[in-house]
mmCIF file of N, CA and C in Angstrom:
data_model
loop_
_atom_site.group_PDB
_atom_site.id
_atom_site.type_symbol
_atom_site.label_atom_id
_atom_site.label_comp_id
_atom_site.label_asym_id
_atom_site.label_seq_id
_atom_site.Cartn_x
_atom_site.Cartn_y
_atom_site.Cartn_z
ATOM 1 N N THR A 1 91.909 119.114 95.519
ATOM 2 C CA THR A 1 91.737 117.925 94.702
ATOM 3 C C THR A 1 92.918 116.971 94.907
ATOM 4 N N ILE A 2 92.734 115.767 94.450
ATOM 5 C CA ILE A 2 93.809 114.782 94.570
ATOM 6 C C ILE A 2 95.040 115.245 93.800
ATOM 7 N N ILE A 3 94.824 115.751 92.602
ATOM 8 C CA ILE A 3 95.962 116.191 91.782
ATOM 9 C C ILE A 3 96.715 117.326 92.471
ATOM 10 N N GLU A 4 95.992 118.281 93.025
ATOM 11 C CA GLU A 4 96.643 119.401 93.701
ATOM 12 C C GLU A 4 97.437 118.932 94.910
ATOM 13 N N GLN A 5 96.888 118.002 95.671
ATOM 14 C CA GLN A 5 97.609 117.470 96.832
ATOM 15 C C GLN A 5 98.872 116.741 96.382
ATOM 16 N N ARG A 6 98.788 116.005 95.301
ATOM 17 C CA ARG A 6 99.962 115.310 94.784
ATOM 18 C C ARG A 6 101.020 116.308 94.333
ATOM 19 N N ARG A 7 100.597 117.385 93.699
ATOM 20 C CA ARG A 7 101.553 118.421 93.278
ATOM 21 C C ARG A 7 102.251 119.043 94.479
ATOM 22 N N GLN A 8 101.509 119.305 95.527
ATOM 23 C CA GLN A 8 102.101 119.894 96.719
ATOM 24 C C GLN A 8 103.115 118.951 97.353
ATOM 25 N N ILE A 9 102.780 117.663 97.394
ATOM 26 C CA ILE A 9 103.721 116.681 97.937
ATOM 27 C C ILE A 9 104.953 116.604 97.045
ATOM 28 N N GLU A 10 104.749 116.631 95.736
ATOM 29 C CA GLU A 10 105.867 116.588 94.798
ATOM 30 C C GLU A 10 106.820 117.758 95.046
ATOM 31 N N GLU A 11 106.268 118.955 95.261
ATOM 32 C CA GLU A 11 107.099 120.130 95.537
ATOM 33 C C GLU A 11 107.865 119.967 96.849
ATOM 34 N N LEU A 12 107.201 119.443 97.867
ATOM 35 C CA LEU A 12 107.894 119.214 99.138
ATOM 36 C C LEU A 12 109.038 118.223 98.983
ATOM 37 N N LEU A 13 108.807 117.180 98.184
ATOM 38 C CA LEU A 13 109.850 116.178 97.972
ATOM 39 C C LEU A 13 111.015 116.742 97.164
ATOM 40 N N GLU A 14 110.736 117.668 96.262
ATOM 41 C CA GLU A 14 111.823 118.310 95.516
ATOM 42 C C GLU A 14 112.671 119.163 96.452
ATOM 43 N N PHE A 15 112.013 119.819 97.391
ATOM 44 C CA PHE A 15 112.703 120.670 98.350
ATOM 45 C C PHE A 15 113.457 119.843 99.391
ATOM 46 N N SER A 16 112.867 118.720 99.772
ATOM 47 C CA SER A 16 113.459 117.868 100.806
ATOM 48 C C SER A 16 113.276 116.388 100.437
ATOM 49 N N PRO A 17 114.132 115.854 99.591
ATOM 50 C CA PRO A 17 114.003 114.474 99.123
ATOM 51 C C PRO A 17 113.986 113.424 100.240
ATOM 52 N N SER A 18 114.583 113.736 101.364
ATOM 53 C CA SER A 18 114.616 112.764 102.459
ATOM 54 C C SER A 18 113.226 112.487 103.028
ATOM 55 N N LEU A 19 112.258 113.345 102.737
ATOM 56 C CA LEU A 19 110.897 113.118 103.197
ATOM 57 C C LEU A 19 110.276 111.864 102.577
ATOM 58 N N LYS A 20 110.805 111.432 101.436
ATOM 59 C CA LYS A 20 110.250 110.244 100.787
ATOM 60 C C LYS A 20 110.378 109.025 101.699
ATOM 61 N N ASN A 21 111.494 108.917 102.416
ATOM 62 C CA ASN A 21 111.659 107.808 103.362
ATOM 63 C C ASN A 21 110.608 107.896 104.463
ATOM 64 N N TYR A 22 110.329 109.095 104.911
ATOM 65 C CA TYR A 22 109.310 109.301 105.941
ATOM 66 C C TYR A 22 107.944 108.854 105.424
ATOM 67 N N LEU A 23 107.617 109.231 104.185
ATOM 68 C CA LEU A 23 106.331 108.825 103.604
ATOM 69 C C LEU A 23 106.207 107.312 103.548
ATOM 70 N N THR A 24 107.272 106.653 103.169
ATOM 71 C CA THR A 24 107.263 105.196 103.109
ATOM 72 C C THR A 24 106.971 104.611 104.490
ATOM 73 N N ASN A 25 107.549 105.208 105.518
ATOM 74 C CA ASN A 25 107.374 104.700 106.883
ATOM 75 C C ASN A 25 105.971 104.924 107.439
ATOM 76 N N ILE A 26 105.304 105.987 107.025
ATOM 77 C CA ILE A 26 103.986 106.295 107.602
ATOM 78 C C ILE A 26 102.821 105.893 106.705
ATOM 79 N N LEU A 27 103.102 105.308 105.572
ATOM 80 C CA LEU A 27 102.060 105.009 104.599
ATOM 81 C C LEU A 27 100.960 104.107 105.160
ATOM 82 N N ALA A 28 101.315 103.024 105.798
ATOM 83 C CA ALA A 28 100.303 102.088 106.312
ATOM 84 C C ALA A 28 99.431 102.751 107.380
ATOM 85 N N GLU A 29 100.043 103.465 108.304
ATOM 86 C CA GLU A 29 99.290 104.149 109.356
ATOM 87 C C GLU A 29 98.395 105.246 108.772
ATOM 88 N N SER A 30 98.921 105.971 107.815
ATOM 89 C CA SER A 30 98.140 107.038 107.186
ATOM 90 C C SER A 30 96.935 106.486 106.438
ATOM 91 N N TYR A 31 97.117 105.322 105.811
ATOM 92 C CA TYR A 31 95.996 104.701 105.108
ATOM 93 C C TYR A 31 94.871 104.364 106.084
ATOM 94 N N GLN A 32 95.225 103.827 107.240
ATOM 95 C CA GLN A 32 94.199 103.460 108.221
ATOM 96 C C GLN A 32 93.420 104.700 108.682
ATOM 97 N N LYS A 33 94.124 105.794 108.891
ATOM 98 C CA LYS A 33 93.466 107.048 109.290
ATOM 99 C C LYS A 33 92.574 107.564 108.160
ATOM 100 N N ALA A 34 93.088 107.532 106.935
ATOM 101 C CA ALA A 34 92.319 108.016 105.782
ATOM 102 C C ALA A 34 91.081 107.162 105.553
ATOM 103 N N LYS A 35 91.209 105.868 105.785
ATOM 104 C CA LYS A 35 90.078 104.956 105.624
ATOM 105 C C LYS A 35 88.970 105.317 106.608
ATOM 106 N N LYS A 36 89.323 105.606 107.834
ATOM 107 C CA LYS A 36 88.329 106.017 108.833
ATOM 108 C C LYS A 36 87.669 107.333 108.444
ATOM 109 N N ASP A 37 88.467 108.279 107.967
ATOM 110 C CA ASP A 37 87.914 109.567 107.519
ATOM 111 C C ASP A 37 86.950 109.363 106.356
ATOM 112 N N ALA A 38 87.352 108.531 105.393
ATOM 113 C CA ALA A 38 86.503 108.276 104.225
ATOM 114 C C ALA A 38 85.205 107.599 104.638
ATOM 115 N N SER A 39 85.280 106.713 105.603
ATOM 116 C CA SER A 39 84.082 106.036 106.096
ATOM 117 C C SER A 39 83.104 107.052 106.705
ATOM 118 N N LYS A 40 83.630 107.946 107.503
ATOM 119 C CA LYS A 40 82.788 108.976 108.126
ATOM 120 C C LYS A 40 82.184 109.910 107.079
ATOM 121 N N GLU A 41 82.994 110.306 106.111
ATOM 122 C CA GLU A 41 82.545 111.264 105.106
ATOM 123 C C GLU A 41 81.532 110.667 104.131
ATOM 124 N N THR A 42 81.662 109.383 103.847
ATOM 125 C CA THR A 42 80.796 108.759 102.848
ATOM 126 C C THR A 42 79.626 107.986 103.448
ATOM 127 N N GLY A 43 79.739 107.659 104.739
ATOM 128 C CA GLY A 43 78.712 106.842 105.363
ATOM 129 C C GLY A 43 78.879 105.356 105.077
ATOM 130 N N LEU A 44 79.941 104.991 104.387
ATOM 131 C CA LEU A 44 80.221 103.583 104.113
ATOM 132 C C LEU A 44 80.901 102.953 105.322
ATOM 133 N N THR A 45 80.617 101.690 105.564
ATOM 134 C CA THR A 45 81.271 101.001 106.668
ATOM 135 C C THR A 45 82.741 100.748 106.326
ATOM 136 N N LEU A 46 83.560 100.600 107.357
ATOM 137 C CA LEU A 46 84.987 100.344 107.139
ATOM 138 C C LEU A 46 85.216 99.083 106.316
ATOM 139 N N SER A 47 84.314 98.121 106.422
ATOM 140 C CA SER A 47 84.482 96.862 105.684
ATOM 141 C C SER A 47 84.375 97.051 104.164
ATOM 142 N N LYS A 48 83.861 98.187 103.717
ATOM 143 C CA LYS A 48 83.755 98.465 102.276
ATOM 144 C C LYS A 48 85.098 98.864 101.674
ATOM 145 N N PHE A 49 86.052 99.192 102.525
ATOM 146 C CA PHE A 49 87.375 99.624 102.069
ATOM 147 C C PHE A 49 88.362 98.482 102.247
ATOM 148 N N PRO A 50 89.379 98.394 101.377
ATOM 149 C CA PRO A 50 90.395 97.360 101.564
ATOM 150 C C PRO A 50 91.025 97.471 102.958
ATOM 151 N N GLN A 51 91.301 96.329 103.581
ATOM 152 C CA GLN A 51 91.875 96.330 104.920
ATOM 153 C C GLN A 51 93.228 97.034 104.934
ATOM 154 N N ASN A 52 94.040 96.782 103.915
ATOM 155 C CA ASN A 52 95.362 97.403 103.807
ATOM 156 C C ASN A 52 95.436 98.230 102.532
ATOM 157 N N ASN A 53 96.324 99.188 102.534
ATOM 158 C CA ASN A 53 96.510 100.069 101.386
ATOM 159 C C ASN A 53 96.857 99.253 100.136
ATOM 160 N N PRO A 54 96.032 99.339 99.093
ATOM 161 C CA PRO A 54 96.297 98.544 97.891
ATOM 162 C C PRO A 54 97.231 99.235 96.886
ATOM 163 N N PHE A 55 97.712 100.419 97.217
ATOM 164 C CA PHE A 55 98.508 101.198 96.260
ATOM 165 C C PHE A 55 99.934 101.414 96.752
ATOM 166 N N SER A 56 100.854 101.443 95.810
ATOM 167 C CA SER A 56 102.250 101.732 96.154
ATOM 168 C C SER A 56 102.418 103.240 96.321
ATOM 169 N N LEU A 57 103.482 103.630 96.976
ATOM 170 C CA LEU A 57 103.771 105.054 97.120
ATOM 171 C C LEU A 57 103.954 105.695 95.746
ATOM 172 N N LYS A 58 104.570 104.962 94.841
ATOM 173 C CA LYS A 58 104.764 105.479 93.480
ATOM 174 C C LYS A 58 103.416 105.792 92.820
ATOM 175 N N GLN A 59 102.453 104.893 92.965
ATOM 176 C CA GLN A 59 101.120 105.135 92.400
ATOM 177 C C GLN A 59 100.446 106.333 93.072
ATOM 178 N N ILE A 60 100.547 106.398 94.375
ATOM 179 C CA ILE A 60 99.891 107.473 95.126
ATOM 180 C C ILE A 60 100.422 108.834 94.710
ATOM 181 N N LEU A 61 101.709 108.913 94.429
ATOM 182 C CA LEU A 61 102.320 110.194 94.066
ATOM 183 C C LEU A 61 102.236 110.509 92.573
ATOM 184 N N ASP A 62 101.861 109.542 91.763
ATOM 185 C CA ASP A 62 101.776 109.713 90.310
ATOM 186 C C ASP A 62 100.583 110.614 89.954
ATOM 187 N N LEU A 63 100.869 111.771 89.351
ATOM 188 C CA LEU A 63 99.817 112.726 88.999
ATOM 189 C C LEU A 63 98.770 112.140 88.063
ATOM 190 N N ASP A 64 99.154 111.138 87.288
ATOM 191 C CA ASP A 64 98.239 110.571 86.300
ATOM 192 C C ASP A 64 97.558 109.277 86.756
ATOM 193 N N PHE A 65 97.894 108.796 87.942
ATOM 194 C CA PHE A 65 97.323 107.520 88.396
ATOM 195 C C PHE A 65 95.985 107.735 89.095
ATOM 196 N N PHE A 66 94.997 106.985 88.629
ATOM 197 C CA PHE A 66 93.708 106.888 89.302
ATOM 198 C C PHE A 66 93.249 105.441 89.181
ATOM 199 N N PRO A 67 92.807 104.851 90.291
ATOM 200 C CA PRO A 67 92.361 103.448 90.225
ATOM 201 C C PRO A 67 91.261 103.245 89.201
ATOM 202 N N LYS A 68 91.223 102.082 88.633
ATOM 203 C CA LYS A 68 90.223 101.778 87.609
ATOM 204 C C LYS A 68 88.821 101.680 88.199
ATOM 205 N N ASN A 69 88.689 101.196 89.437
ATOM 206 C CA ASN A 69 87.369 101.013 90.051
ATOM 207 C C ASN A 69 87.038 102.137 90.977
#
């Protein structure tokens, strides 16, 4: 689940805080890959997803954050 993945990332960051800089650097590229995966899994065209990641790293890692839409 999303929450479980966030918890795992949180644990990795506690163990190695320097990874946060790495996450910041790969966020845009990772979003593009995830968007393609989501398109394949859902059957939705890529145009249905925002062109660029609409979320901050802080939001993505927040256990309680879920987009309103």
